[in-house]
PDB file of C-alpha atoms in Angstrom:
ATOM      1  CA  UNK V   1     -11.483  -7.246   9.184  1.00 96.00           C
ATOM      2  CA  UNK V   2     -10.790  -9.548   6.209  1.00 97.00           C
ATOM      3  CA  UNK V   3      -7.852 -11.237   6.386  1.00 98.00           C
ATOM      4  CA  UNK V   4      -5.024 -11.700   3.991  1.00 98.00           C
ATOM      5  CA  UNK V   5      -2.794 -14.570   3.989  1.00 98.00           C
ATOM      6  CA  UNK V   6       0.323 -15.301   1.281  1.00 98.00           C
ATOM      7  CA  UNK V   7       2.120 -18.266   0.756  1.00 98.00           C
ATOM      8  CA  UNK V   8       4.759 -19.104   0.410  1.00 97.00           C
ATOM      9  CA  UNK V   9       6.370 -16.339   2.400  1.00 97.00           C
ATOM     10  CA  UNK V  10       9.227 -16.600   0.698  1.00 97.00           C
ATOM     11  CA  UNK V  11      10.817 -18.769  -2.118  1.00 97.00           C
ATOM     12  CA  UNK V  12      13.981 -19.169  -3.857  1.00 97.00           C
ATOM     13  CA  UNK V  13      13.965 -19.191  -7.774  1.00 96.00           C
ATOM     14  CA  UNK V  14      16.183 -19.255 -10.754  1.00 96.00           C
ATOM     15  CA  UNK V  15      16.154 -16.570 -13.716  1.00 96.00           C
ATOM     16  CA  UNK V  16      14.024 -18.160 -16.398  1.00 96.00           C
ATOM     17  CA  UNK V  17      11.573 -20.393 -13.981  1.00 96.00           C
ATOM     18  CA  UNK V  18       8.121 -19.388 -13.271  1.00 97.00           C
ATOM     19  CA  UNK V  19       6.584 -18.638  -9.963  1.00 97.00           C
ATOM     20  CA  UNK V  20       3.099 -18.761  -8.832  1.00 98.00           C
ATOM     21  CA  UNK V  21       2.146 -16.834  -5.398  1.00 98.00           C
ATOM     22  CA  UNK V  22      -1.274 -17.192  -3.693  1.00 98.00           C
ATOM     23  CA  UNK V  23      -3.135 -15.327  -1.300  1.00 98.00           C
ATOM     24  CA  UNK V  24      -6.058 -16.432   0.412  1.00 98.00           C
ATOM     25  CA  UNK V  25      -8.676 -13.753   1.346  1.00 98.00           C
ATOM     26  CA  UNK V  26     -10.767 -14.466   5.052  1.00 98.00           C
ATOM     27  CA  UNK V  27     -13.873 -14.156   3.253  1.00 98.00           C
ATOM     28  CA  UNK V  28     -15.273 -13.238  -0.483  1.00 98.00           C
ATOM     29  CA  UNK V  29     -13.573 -10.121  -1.867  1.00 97.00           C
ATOM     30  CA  UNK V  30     -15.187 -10.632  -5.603  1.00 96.00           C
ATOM     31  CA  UNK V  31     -12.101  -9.671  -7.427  1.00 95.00           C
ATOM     32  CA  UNK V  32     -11.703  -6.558  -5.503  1.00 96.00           C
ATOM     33  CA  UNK V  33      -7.689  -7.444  -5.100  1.00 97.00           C
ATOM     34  CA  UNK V  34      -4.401  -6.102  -6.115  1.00 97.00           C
ATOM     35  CA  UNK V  35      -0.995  -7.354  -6.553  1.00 98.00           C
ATOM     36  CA  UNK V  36       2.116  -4.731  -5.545  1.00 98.00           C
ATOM     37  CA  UNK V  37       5.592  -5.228  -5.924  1.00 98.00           C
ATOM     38  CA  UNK V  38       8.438  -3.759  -3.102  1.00 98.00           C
ATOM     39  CA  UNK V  39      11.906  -3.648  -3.983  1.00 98.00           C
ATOM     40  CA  UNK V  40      14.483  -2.946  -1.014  1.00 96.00           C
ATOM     41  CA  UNK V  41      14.331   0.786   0.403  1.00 96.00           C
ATOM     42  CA  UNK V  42      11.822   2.129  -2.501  1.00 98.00           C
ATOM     43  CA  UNK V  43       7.742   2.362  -2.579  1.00 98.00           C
ATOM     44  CA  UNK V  44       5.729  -0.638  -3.579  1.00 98.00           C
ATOM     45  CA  UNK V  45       4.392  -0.678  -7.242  1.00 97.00           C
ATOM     46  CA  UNK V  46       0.863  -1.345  -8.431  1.00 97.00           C
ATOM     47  CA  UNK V  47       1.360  -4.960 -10.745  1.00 97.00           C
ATOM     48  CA  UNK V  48      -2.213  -5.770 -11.021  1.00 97.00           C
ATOM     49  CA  UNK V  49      -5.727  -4.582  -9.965  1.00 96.00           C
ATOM     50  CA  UNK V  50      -8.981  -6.132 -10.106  1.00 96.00           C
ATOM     51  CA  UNK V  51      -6.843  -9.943  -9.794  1.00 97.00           C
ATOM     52  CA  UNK V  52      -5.756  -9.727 -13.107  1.00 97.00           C
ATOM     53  CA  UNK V  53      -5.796  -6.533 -14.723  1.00 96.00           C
ATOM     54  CA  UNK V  54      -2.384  -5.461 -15.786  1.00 96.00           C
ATOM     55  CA  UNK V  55      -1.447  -1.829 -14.705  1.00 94.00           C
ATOM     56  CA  UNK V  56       0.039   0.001 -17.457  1.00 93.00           C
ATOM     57  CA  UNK V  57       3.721  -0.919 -18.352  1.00 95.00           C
ATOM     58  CA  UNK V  58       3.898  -3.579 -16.448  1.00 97.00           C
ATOM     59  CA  UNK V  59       5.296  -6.515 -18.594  1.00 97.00           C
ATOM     60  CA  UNK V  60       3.641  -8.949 -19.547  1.00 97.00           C
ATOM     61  CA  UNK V  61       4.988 -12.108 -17.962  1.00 97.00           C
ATOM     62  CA  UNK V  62       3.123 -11.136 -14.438  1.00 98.00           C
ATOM     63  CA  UNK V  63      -0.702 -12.110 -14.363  1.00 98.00           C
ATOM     64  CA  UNK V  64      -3.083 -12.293 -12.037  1.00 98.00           C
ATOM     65  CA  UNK V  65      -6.271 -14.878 -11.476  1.00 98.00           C
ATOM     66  CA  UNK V  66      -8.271 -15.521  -9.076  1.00 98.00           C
ATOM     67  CA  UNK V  67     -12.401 -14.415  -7.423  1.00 98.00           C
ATOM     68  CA  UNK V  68     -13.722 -14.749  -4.110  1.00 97.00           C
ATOM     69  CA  UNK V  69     -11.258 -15.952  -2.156  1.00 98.00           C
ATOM     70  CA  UNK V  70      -8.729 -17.441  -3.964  1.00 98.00           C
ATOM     71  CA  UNK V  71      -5.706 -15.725  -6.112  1.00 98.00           C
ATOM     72  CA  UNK V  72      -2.661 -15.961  -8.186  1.00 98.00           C
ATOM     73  CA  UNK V  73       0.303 -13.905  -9.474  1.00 98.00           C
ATOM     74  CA  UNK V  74       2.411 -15.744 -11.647  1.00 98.00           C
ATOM     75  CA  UNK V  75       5.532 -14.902 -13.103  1.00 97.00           C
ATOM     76  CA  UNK V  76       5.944 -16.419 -16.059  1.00 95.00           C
ATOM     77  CA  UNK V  77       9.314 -16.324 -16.698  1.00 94.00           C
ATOM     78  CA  UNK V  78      11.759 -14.542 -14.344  1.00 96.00           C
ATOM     79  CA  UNK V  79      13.873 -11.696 -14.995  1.00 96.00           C
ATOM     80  CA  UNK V  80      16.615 -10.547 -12.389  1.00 94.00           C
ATOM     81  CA  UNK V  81      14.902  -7.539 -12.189  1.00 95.00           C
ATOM     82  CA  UNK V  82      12.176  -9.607 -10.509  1.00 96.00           C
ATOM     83  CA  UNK V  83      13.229 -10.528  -7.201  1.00 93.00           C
ATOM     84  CA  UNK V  84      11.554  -8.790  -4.554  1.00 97.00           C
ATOM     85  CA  UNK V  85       8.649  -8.867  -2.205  1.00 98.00           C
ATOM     86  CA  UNK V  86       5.229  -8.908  -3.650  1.00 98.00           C
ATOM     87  CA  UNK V  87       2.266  -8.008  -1.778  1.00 98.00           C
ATOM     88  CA  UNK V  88      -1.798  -8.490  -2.025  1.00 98.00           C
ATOM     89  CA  UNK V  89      -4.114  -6.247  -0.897  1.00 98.00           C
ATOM     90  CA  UNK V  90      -7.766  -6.048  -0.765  1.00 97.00           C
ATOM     91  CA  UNK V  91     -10.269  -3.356  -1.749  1.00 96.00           C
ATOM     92  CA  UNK V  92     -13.005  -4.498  -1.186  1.00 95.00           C
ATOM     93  CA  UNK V  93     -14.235  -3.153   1.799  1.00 95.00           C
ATOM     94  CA  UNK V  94     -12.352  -1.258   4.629  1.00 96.00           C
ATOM     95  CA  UNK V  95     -10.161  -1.429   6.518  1.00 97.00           C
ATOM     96  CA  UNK V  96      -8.120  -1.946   3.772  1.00 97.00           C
ATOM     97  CA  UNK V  97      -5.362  -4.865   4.247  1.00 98.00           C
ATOM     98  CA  UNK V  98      -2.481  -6.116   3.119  1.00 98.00           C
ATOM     99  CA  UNK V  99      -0.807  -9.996   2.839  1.00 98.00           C
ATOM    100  CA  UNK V 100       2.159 -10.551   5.066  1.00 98.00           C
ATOM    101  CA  UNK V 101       4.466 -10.357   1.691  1.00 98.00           C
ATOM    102  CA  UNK V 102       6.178 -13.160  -0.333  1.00 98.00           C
ATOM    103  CA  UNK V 103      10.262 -12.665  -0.822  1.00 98.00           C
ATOM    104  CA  UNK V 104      11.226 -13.752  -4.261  1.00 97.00           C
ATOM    105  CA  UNK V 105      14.793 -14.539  -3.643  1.00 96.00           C
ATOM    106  CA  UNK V 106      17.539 -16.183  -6.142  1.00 89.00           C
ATOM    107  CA  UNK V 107      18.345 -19.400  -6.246  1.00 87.00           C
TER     108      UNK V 107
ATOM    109  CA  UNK S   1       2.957  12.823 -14.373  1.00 95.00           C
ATOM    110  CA  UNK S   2       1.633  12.319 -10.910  1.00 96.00           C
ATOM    111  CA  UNK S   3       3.905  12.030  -8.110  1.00 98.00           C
ATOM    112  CA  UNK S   4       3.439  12.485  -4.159  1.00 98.00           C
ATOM    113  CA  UNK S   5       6.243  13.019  -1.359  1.00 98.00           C
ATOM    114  CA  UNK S   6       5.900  12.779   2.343  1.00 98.00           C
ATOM    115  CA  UNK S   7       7.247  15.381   4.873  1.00 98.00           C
ATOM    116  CA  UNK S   8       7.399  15.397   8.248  1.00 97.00           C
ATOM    117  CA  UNK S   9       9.674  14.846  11.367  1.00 98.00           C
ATOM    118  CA  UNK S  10      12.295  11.706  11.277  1.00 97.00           C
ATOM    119  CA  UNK S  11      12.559  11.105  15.061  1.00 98.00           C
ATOM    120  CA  UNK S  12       9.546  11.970  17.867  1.00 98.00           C
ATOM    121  CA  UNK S  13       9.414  10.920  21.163  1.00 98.00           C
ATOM    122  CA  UNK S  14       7.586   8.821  22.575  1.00 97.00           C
ATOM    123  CA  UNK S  15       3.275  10.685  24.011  1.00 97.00           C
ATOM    124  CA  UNK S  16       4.280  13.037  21.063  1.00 98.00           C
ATOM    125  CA  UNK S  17       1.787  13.468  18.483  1.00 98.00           C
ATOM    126  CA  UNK S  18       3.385  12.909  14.799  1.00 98.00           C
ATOM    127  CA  UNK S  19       2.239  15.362  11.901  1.00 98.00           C
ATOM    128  CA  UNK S  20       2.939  13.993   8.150  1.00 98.00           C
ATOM    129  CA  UNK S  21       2.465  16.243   5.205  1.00 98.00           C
ATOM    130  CA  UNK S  22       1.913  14.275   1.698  1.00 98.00           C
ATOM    131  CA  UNK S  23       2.429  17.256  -0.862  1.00 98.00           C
ATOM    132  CA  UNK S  24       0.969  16.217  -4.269  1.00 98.00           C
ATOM    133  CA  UNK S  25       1.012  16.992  -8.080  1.00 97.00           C
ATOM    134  CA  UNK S  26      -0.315  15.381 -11.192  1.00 96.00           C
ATOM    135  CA  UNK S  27      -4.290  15.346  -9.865  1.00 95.00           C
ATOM    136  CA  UNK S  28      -6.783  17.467  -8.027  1.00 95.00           C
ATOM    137  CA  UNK S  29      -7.820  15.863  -4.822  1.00 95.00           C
ATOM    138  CA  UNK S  30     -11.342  17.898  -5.679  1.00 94.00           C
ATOM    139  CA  UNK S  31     -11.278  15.692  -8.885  1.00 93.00           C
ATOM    140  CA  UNK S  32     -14.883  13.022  -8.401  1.00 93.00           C
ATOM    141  CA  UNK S  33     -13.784   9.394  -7.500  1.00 92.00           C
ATOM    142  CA  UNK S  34     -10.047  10.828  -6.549  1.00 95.00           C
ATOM    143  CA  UNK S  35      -7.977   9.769  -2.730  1.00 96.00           C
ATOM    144  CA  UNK S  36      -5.216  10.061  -0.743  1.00 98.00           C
ATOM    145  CA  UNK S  37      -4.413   7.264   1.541  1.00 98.00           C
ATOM    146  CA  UNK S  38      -1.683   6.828   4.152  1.00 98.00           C
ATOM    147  CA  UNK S  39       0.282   3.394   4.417  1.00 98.00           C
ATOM    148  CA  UNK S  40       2.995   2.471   7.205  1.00 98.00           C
ATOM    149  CA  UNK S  41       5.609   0.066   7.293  1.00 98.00           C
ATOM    150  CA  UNK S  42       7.934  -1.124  10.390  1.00 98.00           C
ATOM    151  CA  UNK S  43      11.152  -2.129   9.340  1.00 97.00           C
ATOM    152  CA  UNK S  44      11.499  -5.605   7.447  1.00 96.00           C
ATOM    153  CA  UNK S  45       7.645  -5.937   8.315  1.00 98.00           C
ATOM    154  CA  UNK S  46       4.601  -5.905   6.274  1.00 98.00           C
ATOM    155  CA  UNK S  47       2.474  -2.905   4.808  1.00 98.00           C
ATOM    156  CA  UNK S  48       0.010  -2.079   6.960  1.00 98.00           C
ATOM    157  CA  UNK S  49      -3.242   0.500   5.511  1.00 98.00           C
ATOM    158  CA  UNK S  50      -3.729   3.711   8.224  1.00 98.00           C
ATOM    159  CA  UNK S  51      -6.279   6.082   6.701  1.00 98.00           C
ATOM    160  CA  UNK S  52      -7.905   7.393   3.319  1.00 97.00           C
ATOM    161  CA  UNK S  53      -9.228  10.580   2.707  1.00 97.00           C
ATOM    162  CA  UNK S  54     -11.800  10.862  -0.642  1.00 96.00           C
ATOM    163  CA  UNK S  55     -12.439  14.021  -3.040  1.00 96.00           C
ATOM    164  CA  UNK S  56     -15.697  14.506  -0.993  1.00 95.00           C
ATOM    165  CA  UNK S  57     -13.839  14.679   2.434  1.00 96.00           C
ATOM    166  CA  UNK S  58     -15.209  11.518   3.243  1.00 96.00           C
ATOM    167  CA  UNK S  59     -12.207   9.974   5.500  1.00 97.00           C
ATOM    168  CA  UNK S  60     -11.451   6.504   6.942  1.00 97.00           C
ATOM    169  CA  UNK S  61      -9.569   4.716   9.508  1.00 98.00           C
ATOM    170  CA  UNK S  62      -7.832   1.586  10.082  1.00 98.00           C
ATOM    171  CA  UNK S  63     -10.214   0.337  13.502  1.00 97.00           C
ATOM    172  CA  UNK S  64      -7.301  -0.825  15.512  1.00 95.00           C
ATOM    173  CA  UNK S  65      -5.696   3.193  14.831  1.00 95.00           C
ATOM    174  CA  UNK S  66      -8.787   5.008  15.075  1.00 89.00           C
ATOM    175  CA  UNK S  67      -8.631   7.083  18.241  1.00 94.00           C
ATOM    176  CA  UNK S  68      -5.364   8.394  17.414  1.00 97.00           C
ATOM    177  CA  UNK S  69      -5.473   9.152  13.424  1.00 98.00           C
ATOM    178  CA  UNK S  70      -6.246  12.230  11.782  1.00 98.00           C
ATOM    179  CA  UNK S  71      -6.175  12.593   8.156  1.00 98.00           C
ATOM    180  CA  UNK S  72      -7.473  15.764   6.676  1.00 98.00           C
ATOM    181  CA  UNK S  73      -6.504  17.174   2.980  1.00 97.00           C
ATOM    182  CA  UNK S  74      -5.801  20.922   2.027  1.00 96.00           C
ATOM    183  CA  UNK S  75      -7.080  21.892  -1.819  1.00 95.00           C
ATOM    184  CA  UNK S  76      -5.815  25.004  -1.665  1.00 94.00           C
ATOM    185  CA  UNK S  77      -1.954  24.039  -1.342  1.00 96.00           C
ATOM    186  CA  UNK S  78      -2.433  20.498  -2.803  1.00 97.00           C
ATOM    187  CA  UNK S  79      -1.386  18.599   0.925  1.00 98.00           C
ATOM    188  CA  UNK S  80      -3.264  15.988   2.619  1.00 98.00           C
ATOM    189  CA  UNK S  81      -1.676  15.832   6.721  1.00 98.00           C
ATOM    190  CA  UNK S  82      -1.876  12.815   8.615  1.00 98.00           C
ATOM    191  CA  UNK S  83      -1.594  13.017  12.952  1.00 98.00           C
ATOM    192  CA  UNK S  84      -0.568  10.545  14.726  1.00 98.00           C
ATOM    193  CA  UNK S  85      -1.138  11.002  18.310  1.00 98.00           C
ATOM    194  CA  UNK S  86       0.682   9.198  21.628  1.00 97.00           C
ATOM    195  CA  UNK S  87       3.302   7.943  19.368  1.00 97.00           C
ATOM    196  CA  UNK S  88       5.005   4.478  20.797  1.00 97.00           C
ATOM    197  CA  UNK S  89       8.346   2.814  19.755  1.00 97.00           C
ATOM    198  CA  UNK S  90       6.271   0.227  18.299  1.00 97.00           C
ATOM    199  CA  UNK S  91       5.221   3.151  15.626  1.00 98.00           C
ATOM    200  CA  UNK S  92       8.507   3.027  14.092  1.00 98.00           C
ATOM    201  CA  UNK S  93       8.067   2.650  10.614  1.00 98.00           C
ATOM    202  CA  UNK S  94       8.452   4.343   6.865  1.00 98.00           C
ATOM    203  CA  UNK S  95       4.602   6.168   6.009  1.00 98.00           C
ATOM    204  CA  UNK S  96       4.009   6.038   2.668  1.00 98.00           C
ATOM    205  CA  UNK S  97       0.870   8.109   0.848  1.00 98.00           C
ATOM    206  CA  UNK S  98      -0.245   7.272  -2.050  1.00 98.00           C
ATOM    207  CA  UNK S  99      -2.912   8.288  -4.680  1.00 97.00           C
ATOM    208  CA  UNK S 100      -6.381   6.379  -5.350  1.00 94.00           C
ATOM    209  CA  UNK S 101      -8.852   6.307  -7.708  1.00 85.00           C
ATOM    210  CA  UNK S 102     -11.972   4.461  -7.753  1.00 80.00           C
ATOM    211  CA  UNK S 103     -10.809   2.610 -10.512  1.00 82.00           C
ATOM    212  CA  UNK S 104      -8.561   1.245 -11.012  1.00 81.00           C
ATOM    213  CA  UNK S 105      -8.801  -0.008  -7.228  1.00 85.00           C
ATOM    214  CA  UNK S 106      -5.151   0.306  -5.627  1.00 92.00           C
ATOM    215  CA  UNK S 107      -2.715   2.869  -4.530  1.00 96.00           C
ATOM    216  CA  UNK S 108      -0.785   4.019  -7.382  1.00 95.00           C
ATOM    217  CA  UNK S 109       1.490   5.602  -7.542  1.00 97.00           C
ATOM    218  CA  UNK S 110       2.905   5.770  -4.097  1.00 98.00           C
ATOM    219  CA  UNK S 111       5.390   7.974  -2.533  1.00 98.00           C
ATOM    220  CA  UNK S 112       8.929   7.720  -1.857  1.00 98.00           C
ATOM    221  CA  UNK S 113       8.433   7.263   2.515  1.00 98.00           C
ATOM    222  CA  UNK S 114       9.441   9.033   5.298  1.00 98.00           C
ATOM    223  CA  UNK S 115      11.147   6.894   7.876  1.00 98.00           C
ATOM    224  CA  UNK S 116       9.915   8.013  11.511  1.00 98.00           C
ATOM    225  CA  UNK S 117      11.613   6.680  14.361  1.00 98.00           C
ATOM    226  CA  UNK S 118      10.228   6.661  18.061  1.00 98.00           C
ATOM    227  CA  UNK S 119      12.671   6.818  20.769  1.00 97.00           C
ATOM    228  CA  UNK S 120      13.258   8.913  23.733  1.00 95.00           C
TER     229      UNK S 120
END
């Protein structure tokens, strides 16, 4: 199984800053990754697919970068709206797998 | 508009086998390229993948669940049902489903969740 680690797993941040999240996949994944967003009691929410495509009406201040092993999200500039837990996942090959989720908390 | 919603019981005891129901609209799960996968979460844990079932009835398992998952998908009435069998406390957790294409790679969009709790 490929392995999916975040970091931090959580942070504290002020409306306005900008955030940067990694995950680090086990082994090569291309850019077979996406990015998901949980708010508390609701469904996560595709953010980005392929590391960095933007899933329709998703604003534009999240990105994604990253191949191989290595990723980003950034938030560029935080809106309240933003705090939550943010997930990776990899599609690369199965099983499927998730990150162990990064809490975006307020400072 | 595509949206999904899981049905199913909210508390089973523990050797009992769980049966989910993910009733579907917006897509055809006959459609080339189109899934339905099934996605668990324990409460204040992490996402965890369980199974995927493809247009072409091609299905797949998460290894560590695979003698006791069952995913199978119903054209006819637009459902795809997930079993769970000798359900454990430690199976406590909201199942999501969620639709999949082969691309854009990800679930999206996902369900609302069913909470199931295991207890006696």
């Amino acid at each position: 199984d490929i392995q999916m680690t975040q970091s931090p797993s959580s942070v504290s941040a002020s409306v306005g800053d900008r955030v940067t999240i990694t995950c680090q996949a086990s082994q090569g994944i291309s850019n077979w990754l996406a990015w998901y967003q949980q708010k508390p009691g609701k469904a996560p929410k595709l953010l980005i697919y392929a590391a960095s495509s933007l899933q329709n009406g998703v604003p534009s201040r999240f990105s994604g970068s990253g191949f191989g092993t290595d990723f980003t999200l950034t938030i560029s500039s935080l809106q309240p709206e933003d705090f939550a837990t943010y997930y990776c996942q990899q599609v690369n090959s199965f099983p499927i797998t998730f990150g162990q989720g990064t809490r975006l908390e307020i400072k | 508009q595509i949206t999904l919603k899981e049905s199913g019981p909210t508390l089973v005891k523990p050797t009992q086998t769980l049966t989910l129901t993910c009733t579907f609209s917006g897509f055809s799960i006959s459609s080339s390229g189109v899934g339905v996968g099934w996605i668990r979460q324990p409460p204040g844990k992490a996402l965890e993948w369980l199974a995927l079932i493809y247009w072409d009835d091609d299905k797949r398992y998460s290894p560590s669940l695979k003698n006791r998952l069952t995913i199978n998908k119903d054209t006819s009435t637009n459902q795809v049902i997930l079993t769970l069998a000798n359900m454990d406390p430690g199976d406590t957790a909201t199942y999501y489903c969620a639709h999949r294409v082969s691309y854009p790679p990800g679930f999206d969009p996902w369900g609302q969740g069913t909470l199931v709790t295991v207890s006696s």
